[in-house]
XYZ file of C-alpha atoms in Angstrom:
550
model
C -60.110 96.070 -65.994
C -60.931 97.321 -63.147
C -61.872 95.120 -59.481
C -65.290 94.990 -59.164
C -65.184 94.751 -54.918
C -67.311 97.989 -54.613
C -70.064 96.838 -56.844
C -73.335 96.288 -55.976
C -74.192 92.012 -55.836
C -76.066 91.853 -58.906
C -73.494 93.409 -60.663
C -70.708 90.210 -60.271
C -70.795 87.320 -62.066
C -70.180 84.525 -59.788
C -66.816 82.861 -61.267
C -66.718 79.433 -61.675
C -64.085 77.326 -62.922
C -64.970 74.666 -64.757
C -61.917 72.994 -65.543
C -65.420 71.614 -64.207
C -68.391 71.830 -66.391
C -71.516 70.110 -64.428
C -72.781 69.841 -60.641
C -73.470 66.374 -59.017
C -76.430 64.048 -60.934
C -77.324 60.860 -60.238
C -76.853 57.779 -62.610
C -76.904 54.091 -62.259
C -73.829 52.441 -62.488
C -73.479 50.551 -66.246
C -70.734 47.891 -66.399
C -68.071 49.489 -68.829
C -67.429 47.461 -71.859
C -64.665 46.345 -74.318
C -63.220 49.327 -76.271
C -64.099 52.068 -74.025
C -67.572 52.381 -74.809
C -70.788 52.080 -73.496
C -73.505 49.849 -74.833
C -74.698 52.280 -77.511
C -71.299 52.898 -78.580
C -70.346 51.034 -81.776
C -68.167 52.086 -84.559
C -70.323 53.182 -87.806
C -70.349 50.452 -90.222
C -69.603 52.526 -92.662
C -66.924 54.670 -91.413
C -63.744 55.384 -93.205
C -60.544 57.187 -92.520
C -60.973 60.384 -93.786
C -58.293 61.980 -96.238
C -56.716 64.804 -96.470
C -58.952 65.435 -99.491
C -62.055 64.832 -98.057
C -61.622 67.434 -94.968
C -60.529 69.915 -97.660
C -64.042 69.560 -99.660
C -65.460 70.002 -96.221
C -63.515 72.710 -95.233
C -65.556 75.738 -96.639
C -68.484 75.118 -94.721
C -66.477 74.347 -91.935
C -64.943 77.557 -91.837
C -68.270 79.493 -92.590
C -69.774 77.465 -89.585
C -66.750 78.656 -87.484
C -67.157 82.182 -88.633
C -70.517 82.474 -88.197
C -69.836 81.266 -84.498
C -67.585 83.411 -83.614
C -69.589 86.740 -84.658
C -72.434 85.235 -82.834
C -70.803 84.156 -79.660
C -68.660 87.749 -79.532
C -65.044 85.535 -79.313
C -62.411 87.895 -79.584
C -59.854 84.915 -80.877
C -59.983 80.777 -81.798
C -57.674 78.955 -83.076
C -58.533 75.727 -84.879
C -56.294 71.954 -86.874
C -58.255 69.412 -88.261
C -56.033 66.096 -88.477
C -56.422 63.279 -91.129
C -54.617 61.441 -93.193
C -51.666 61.757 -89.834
C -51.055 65.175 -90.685
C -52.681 68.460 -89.577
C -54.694 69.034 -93.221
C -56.809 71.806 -92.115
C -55.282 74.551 -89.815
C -56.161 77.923 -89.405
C -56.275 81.527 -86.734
C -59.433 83.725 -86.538
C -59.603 86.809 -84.570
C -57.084 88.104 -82.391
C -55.115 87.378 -79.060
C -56.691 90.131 -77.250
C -59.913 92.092 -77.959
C -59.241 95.815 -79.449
C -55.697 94.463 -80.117
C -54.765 93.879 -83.666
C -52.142 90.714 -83.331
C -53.501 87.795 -85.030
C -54.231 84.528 -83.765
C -52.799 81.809 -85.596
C -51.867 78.101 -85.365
C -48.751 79.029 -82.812
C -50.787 81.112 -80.495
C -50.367 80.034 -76.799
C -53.395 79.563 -74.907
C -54.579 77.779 -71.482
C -55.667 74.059 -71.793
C -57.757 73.399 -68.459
C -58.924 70.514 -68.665
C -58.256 69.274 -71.876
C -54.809 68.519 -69.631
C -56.433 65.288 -67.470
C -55.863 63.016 -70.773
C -52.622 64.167 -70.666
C -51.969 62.635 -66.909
C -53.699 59.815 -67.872
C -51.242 59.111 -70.482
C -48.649 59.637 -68.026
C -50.268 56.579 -65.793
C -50.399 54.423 -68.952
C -46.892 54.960 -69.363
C -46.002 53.893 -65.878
C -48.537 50.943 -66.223
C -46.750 49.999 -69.239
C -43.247 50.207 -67.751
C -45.068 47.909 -65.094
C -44.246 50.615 -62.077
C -48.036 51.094 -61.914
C -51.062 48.582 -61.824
C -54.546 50.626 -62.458
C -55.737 48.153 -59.674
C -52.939 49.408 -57.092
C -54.489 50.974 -54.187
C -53.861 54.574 -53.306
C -53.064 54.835 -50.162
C -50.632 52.217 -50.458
C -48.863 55.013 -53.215
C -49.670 58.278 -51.065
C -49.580 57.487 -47.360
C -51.160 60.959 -47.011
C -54.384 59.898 -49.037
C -57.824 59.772 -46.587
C -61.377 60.293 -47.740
C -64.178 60.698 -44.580
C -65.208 56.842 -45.312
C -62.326 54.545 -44.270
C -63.444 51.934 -46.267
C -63.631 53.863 -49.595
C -60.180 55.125 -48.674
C -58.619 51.723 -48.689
C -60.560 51.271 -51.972
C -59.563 53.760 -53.739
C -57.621 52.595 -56.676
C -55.224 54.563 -59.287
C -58.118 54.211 -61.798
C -60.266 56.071 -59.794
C -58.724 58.883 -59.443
C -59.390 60.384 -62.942
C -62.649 58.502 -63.234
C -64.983 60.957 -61.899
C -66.986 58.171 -59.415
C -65.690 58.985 -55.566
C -68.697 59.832 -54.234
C -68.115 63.175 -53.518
C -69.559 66.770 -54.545
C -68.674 67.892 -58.315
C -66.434 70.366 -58.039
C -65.520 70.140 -54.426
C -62.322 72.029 -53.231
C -61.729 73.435 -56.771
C -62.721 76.903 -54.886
C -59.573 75.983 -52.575
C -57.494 76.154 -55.796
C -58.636 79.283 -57.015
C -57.569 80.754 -53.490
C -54.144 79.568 -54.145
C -54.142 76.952 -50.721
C -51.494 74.295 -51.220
C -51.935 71.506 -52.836
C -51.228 69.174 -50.436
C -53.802 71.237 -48.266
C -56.386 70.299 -50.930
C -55.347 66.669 -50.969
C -55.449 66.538 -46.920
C -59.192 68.578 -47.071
C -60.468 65.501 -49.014
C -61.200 63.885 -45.434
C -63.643 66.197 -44.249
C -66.056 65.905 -47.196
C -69.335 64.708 -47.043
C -70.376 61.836 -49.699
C -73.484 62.589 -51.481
C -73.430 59.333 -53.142
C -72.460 55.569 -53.228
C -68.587 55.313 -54.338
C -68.027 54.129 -58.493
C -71.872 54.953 -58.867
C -72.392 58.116 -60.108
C -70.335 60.538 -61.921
C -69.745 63.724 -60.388
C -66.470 66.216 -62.259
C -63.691 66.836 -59.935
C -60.000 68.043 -60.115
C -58.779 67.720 -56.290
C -58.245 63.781 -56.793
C -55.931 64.652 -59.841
C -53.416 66.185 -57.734
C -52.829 63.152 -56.053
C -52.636 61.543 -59.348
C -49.813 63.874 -60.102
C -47.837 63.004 -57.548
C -48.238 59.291 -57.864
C -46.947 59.899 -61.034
C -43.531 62.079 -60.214
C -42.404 59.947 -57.366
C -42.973 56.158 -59.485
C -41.404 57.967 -62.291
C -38.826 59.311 -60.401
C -39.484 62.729 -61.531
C -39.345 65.998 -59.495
C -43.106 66.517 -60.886
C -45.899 65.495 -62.785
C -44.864 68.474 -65.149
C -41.339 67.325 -65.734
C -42.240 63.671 -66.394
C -44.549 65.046 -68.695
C -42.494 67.270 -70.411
C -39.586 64.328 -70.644
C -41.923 61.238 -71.664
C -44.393 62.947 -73.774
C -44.095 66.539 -74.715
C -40.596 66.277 -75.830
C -41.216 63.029 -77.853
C -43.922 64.458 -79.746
C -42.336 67.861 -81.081
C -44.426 69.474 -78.573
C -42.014 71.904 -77.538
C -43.977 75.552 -76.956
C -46.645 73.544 -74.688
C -45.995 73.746 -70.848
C -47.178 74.185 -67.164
C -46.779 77.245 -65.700
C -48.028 80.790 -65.802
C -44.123 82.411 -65.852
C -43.934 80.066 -69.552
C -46.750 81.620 -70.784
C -46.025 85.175 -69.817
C -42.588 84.556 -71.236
C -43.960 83.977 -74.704
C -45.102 86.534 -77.288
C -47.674 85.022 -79.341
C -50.014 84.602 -76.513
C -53.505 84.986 -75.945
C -55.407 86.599 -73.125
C -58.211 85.148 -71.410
C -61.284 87.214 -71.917
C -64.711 86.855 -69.749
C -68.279 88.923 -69.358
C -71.230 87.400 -70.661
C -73.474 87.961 -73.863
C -74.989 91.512 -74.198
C -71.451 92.455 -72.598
C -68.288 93.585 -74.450
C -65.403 90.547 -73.750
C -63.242 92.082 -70.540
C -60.326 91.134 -70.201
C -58.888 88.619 -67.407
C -55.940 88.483 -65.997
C -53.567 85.893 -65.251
C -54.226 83.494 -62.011
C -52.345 81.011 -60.142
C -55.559 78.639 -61.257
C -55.001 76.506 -63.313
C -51.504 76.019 -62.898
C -51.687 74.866 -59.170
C -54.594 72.191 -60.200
C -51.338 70.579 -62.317
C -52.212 67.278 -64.203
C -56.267 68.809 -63.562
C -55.521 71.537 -65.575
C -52.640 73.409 -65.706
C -50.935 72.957 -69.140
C -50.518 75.724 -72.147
C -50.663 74.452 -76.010
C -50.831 75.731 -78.801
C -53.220 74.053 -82.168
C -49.791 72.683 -83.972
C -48.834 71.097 -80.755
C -52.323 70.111 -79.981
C -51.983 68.186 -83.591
C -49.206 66.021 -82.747
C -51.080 64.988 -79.924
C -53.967 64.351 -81.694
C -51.560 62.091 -84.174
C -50.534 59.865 -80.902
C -54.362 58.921 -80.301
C -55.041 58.233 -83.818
C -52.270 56.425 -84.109
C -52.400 54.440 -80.725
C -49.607 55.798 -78.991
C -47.382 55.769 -81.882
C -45.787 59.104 -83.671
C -43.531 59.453 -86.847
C -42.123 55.518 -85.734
C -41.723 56.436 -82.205
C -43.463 54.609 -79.485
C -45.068 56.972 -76.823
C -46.919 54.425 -74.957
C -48.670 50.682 -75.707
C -51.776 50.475 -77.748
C -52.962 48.206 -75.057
C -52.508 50.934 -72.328
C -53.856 53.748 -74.379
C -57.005 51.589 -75.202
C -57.437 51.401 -71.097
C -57.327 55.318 -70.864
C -60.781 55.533 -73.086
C -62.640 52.726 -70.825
C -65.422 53.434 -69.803
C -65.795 54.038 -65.709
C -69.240 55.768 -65.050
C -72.058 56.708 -67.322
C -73.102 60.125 -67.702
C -77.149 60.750 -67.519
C -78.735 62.599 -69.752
C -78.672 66.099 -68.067
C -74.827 66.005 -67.938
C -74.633 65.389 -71.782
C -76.946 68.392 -72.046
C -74.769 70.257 -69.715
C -71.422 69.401 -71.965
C -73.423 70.672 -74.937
C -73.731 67.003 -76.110
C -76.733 65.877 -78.656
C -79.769 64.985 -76.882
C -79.743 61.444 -78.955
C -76.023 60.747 -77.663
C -75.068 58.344 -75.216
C -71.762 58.713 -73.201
C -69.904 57.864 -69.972
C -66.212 59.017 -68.685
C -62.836 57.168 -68.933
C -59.368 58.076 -67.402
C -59.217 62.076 -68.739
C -61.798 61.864 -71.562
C -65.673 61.667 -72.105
C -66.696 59.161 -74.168
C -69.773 59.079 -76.201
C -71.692 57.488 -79.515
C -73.586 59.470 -82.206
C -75.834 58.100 -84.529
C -72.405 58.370 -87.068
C -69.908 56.145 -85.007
C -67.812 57.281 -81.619
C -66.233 60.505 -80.604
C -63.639 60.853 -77.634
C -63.208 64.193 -76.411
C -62.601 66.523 -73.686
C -62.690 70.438 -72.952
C -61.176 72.496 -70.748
C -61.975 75.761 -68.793
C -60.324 78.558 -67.257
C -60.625 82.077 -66.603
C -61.368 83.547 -69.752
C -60.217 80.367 -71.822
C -62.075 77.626 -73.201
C -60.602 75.081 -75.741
C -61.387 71.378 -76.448
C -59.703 68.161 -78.176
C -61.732 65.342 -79.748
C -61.303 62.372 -82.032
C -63.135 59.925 -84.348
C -61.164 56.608 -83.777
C -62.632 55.013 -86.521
C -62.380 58.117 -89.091
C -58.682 58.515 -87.441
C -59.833 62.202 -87.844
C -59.323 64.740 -84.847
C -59.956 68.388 -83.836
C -58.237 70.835 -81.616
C -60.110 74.166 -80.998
C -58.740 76.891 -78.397
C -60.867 79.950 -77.461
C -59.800 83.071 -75.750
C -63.594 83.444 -74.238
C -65.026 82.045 -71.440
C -68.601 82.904 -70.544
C -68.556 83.819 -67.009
C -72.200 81.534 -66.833
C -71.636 79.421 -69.317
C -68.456 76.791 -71.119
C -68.925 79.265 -74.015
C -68.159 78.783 -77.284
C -65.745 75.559 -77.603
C -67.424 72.821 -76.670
C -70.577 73.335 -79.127
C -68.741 74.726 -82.500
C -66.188 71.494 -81.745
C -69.245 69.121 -81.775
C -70.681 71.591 -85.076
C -67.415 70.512 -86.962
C -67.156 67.138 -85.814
C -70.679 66.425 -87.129
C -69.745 67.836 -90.332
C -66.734 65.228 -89.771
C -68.544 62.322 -89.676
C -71.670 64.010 -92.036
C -73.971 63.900 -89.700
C -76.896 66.561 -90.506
C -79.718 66.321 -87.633
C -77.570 68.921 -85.168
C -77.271 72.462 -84.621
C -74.869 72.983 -81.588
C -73.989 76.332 -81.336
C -77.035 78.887 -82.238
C -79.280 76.067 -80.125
C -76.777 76.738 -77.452
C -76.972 80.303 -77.634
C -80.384 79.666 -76.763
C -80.168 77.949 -73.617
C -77.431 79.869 -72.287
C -79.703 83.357 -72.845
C -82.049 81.555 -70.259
C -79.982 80.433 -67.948
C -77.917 83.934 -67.437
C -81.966 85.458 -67.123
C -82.734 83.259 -64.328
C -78.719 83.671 -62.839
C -79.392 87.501 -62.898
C -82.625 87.102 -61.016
C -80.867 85.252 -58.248
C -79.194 87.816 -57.385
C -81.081 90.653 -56.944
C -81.590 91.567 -53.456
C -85.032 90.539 -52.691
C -87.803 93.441 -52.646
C -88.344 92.992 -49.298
C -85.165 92.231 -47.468
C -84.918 90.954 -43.676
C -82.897 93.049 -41.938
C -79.544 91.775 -40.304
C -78.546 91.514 -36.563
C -76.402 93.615 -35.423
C -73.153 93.577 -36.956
C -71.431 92.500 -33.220
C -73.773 89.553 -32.994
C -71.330 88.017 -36.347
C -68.025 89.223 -35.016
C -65.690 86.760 -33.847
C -63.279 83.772 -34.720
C -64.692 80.686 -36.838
C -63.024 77.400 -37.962
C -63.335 75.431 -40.699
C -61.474 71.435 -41.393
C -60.670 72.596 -44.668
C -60.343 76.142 -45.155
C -58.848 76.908 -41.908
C -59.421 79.914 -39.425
C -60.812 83.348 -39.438
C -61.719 86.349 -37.845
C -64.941 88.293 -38.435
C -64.500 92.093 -37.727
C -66.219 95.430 -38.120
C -64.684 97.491 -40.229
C -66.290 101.061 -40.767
C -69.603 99.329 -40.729
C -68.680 96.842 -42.578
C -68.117 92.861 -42.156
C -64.529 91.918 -43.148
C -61.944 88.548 -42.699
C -59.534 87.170 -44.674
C -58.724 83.532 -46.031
C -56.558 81.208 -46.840
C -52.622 81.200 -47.086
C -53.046 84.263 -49.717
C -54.674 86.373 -46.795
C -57.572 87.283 -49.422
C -59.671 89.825 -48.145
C -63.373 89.217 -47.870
C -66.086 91.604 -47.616
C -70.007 91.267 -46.193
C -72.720 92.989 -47.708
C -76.204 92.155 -46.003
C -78.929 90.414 -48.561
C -81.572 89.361 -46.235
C -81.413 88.094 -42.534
C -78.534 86.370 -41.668
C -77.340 86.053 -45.247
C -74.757 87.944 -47.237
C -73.109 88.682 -50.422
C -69.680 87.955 -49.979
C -67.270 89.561 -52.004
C -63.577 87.650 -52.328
C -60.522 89.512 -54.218
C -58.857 86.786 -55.761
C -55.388 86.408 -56.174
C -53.394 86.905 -59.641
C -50.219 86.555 -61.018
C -50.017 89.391 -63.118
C -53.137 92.351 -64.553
C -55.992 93.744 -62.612
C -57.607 92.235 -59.255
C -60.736 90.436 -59.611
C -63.584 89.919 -57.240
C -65.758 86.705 -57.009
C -69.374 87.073 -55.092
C -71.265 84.198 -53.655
C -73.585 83.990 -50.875
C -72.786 82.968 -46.983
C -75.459 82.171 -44.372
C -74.879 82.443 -40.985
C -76.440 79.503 -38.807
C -77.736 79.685 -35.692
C -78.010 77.577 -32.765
C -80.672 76.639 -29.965
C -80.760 79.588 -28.610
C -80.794 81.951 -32.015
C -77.426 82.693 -31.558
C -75.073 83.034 -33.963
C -72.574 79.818 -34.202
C -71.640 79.270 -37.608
C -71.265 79.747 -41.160
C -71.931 77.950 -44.599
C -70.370 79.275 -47.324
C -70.777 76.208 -49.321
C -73.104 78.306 -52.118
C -72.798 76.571 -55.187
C -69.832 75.457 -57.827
C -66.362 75.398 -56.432
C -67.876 75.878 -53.202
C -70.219 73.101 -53.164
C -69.717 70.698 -50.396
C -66.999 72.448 -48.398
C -68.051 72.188 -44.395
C -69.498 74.865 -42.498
C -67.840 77.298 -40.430
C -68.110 76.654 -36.773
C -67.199 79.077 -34.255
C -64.905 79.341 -32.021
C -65.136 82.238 -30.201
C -67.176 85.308 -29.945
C -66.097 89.416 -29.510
C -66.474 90.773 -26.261
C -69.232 93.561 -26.543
């Protein structure tokens, strides 16, 4: 693949990282309720643990409904385990690990998580709440010393069951953009401070990952741990047999049977991505590799309330509190997660939570660069899926999420829902009106000169930089990478910028979003807002700081 940085704007995909799925809605606040669920949420009175036979009668339309997805969604590879009866009874690889390869995927094939991983750190918290190092009521800055939101009274607030429940307050997605440019974490925890609330703390949920990294820490130093991985791997990947899944991009290069990420969206052959430092530096947010036979014994310790083959992985009690309820989600965000219109759900500690007309589903996906996979369970069917794509729509959560609801309906025999050609649908209009947006407009402003932009800016969170002319064109870099930025005029005073992202290993890869210079009194230039949208959202402006003599 080949970088895209001398492209024209309307050529990029804007890449967004959804180990985040949705953007900021509002909601009122509904009290959360015993089990985990919301009011709606009650277990079908005629639900029964399903059997091994009874997925296997199910199985051949389940496996024509996944084939027919993946030849109209264009997924190169997908893996897929149905658990019942404790035991992965349906298992099974379609496709292959890399498009125009010919090495099949199958039930061992390593792929990226995202965040499918925050139930995993939530697990980790139970643990520590169970070995009575934790309380979900202890406050955080009393754990991190380091911890500081822009409201001091939210700060002192702020308990350990916030920080996976999706309520702060703040922009969805903030400061994931600060991950995907590689900045430390605890430069992303200390950046927290200088964001703006855009709504009333615990009322309204909005999908973050910088808040987990604190999480992660939490975790390592009351667990005496080095880090949240190692903890991890020693209290619950090791326990459960899960011994190919793990954190880091180095462990998943070092393995074989591996899939690559693939992007590019419909009408588009699936390209290739390369490897990133995201997810693995958002950690307990989303970092973690699996595999669908790993992704089954994890399955088994949910089903089974935190019990596997006799051993004891954590308290029922504790692993009950992980699918509480914390914040509703409105309607829009449902429809955003590919969700059923009639559906009703909320989020918990690392897992949505929602009721169907059939009974209750727990779930959560994950996103990366080119991946996409998802985990979800019927408590009261003690039935479970694990699905892992190697496609991720560059405008879209792809695949995953609706054939995982397709097969869980079939599940629980539910027959009023057609996920994935309806969400074919939907996305086709929404990449229309994306492609629209960025076209340069027929008529375009013309810039200022390019010396009236040059000079040094400053931002709280992203640090500084230097504007220069370089061969007629607007350059700086950013970050603690040094990523090199490039300005193409749009119209007026905004640009296209155009940000080379860094990888770990395979081809560089450019990611274009607007930036709009501001002006001051006296129509000078003294800023710039490169907030945009996504994993930019919310980020403060650029001030600046100093201007170049001319």
């Amino acid at each position: 693949m080949k970088s895209h940085s001398a492209a024209r704007p309307h050529r990029h995909s804007r890449l967004r990282l959804r180990s985040a799925f949705v953007r900021t809605l509002s909601a009122g606040m509904l009290a959360a309720c015993a089990g985990g669920f919301g009011p709606h949420a009650v277990a079908a009175p005629d639900a029964h643990a399903l059997s091994k036979a009874d997925v296997q009668a199910l199985a051949p339309g389940i496996e024509a409904a996944i084939q027919h997805a993946i030849d109209t969604w264009d997924v190169p590879g997908l893996a897929v385990g149905i658990v019942a009866d404790d035991q992965l009874v349906y298992g099974k690889g379609f496709g292959v690990r890399r498009q125009g390869g010919d090495e099949p995927v199958d039930l061992d094939t390593l792929f990226q998580i995202g965040s499918s991983t925050k139930a995993f750190l939530g697990v980790t918290l139970a643990q520590l709440v169970d070995d009575g190092k934790l309380r979900w009521d202890d406050k955080v800055a009393g754990l991190y010393p380091g911890f500081r939101l822009m409201d001091a009274w939210v700060t002192g607030e702020f308990e350990v069951a916030d920080l996976l429940a999706q309520r702060s307050g703040l922009p969805a997605s903030v400061l994931t953009g600060m991950m995907t440019y590689d900045y430390p974490e605890e430069d992303i925890i200390a950046a927290l401070r200088y964001i703006t609330p855009v709504t009333s703390f615990r009322s309204t949920f909005a999908y973050q990952n910088a808040f987990h990294l604190i999480a992660g820490k939490i975790v390592a130093r009351a667990g005496g741990a080095p880090d949240w991985e190692t903890f991890l791997a020693d209290s619950v990947l090791r326990p459960l047999g899960m011994n190919h899944s793990h954190g880091t991009a180095q462990a998943l290069l070092a393995v074989d049977n591996r899939a690559t990420g693939h992007g590019c969206n419909f009408g588009q052959a699936p390209c290739a991505k390369p490897v990133f430092p995201f997810p693995y530096n958002a950690h307990g947010a989303g970092g973690l590799n699996s595999s669908v036979r790993d992704l089954a014994q994890w399955l088994r310790l949910h089903i089974n309330g935190g019990e596997v083959d006799g051993k004891r992985i954590v308290s029922e009690h504790a692993l009950e509190t992980t699918y509480l309820q914390r914040v509703p989600m409105p309607p829009a965000v449902m429809k955003a997660l590919g969700m059923h219109p009639a559906d009703r759900g909320g989020y918990a500690t690392g897992w949505f939570i929602h009721s169907v007309p059939e009974g209750r589903v727990i779930e959560h996906c994950g996103a990366t660069i080119g991946f996409m996979g998802c985990v979800a369970f019927d408590p009261d069917r003690k039935a479970g899926i694990a699905l892992l794509t190697n496609r991720l729509m560059d405008l879209d959560l792809g695949l995953a999420p609706s054939l995982m609801h397709q097969v869980m309906a079939m599940l629980q025999g539910r027959r009023d829902a057609d996920f994935v050609d309806a969400r074919r649908a939907v996305y086709a209009d929404a990449l229309s009106a994306y492609e629209q947006s960025l076209q340069t407009p027929g008529d375009p402003a013309p810039p200022r000169a390019l010396s009236a932009y040059v000079g040094a800016y400053e931002n709280p969170a992203l640090g500084k930089v230097t504007i220069t002319d370089q061969d007629g064109r607007l350059v700086f870099k950013v970050g603690p990478r040094q990523l090199p930025v490039a300005l193409d005029p749009w119209s007026g005073d905004v640009f296209m910028s155009h940000t080379e992202l860094p990888v770990v290993q395979g081809d560089p890869v450019t990611e274009t979003r607007p930036l709009r210079f501001t002006v001051n009194e006296q129509n000078r230039i003294d800023g710039f807002d490169w907030s945009g949208h996504g994993d930019h959202f919310g980020l403060p402006a650029f001030t600046r700081t100093s201007q170049a003599a001319h």
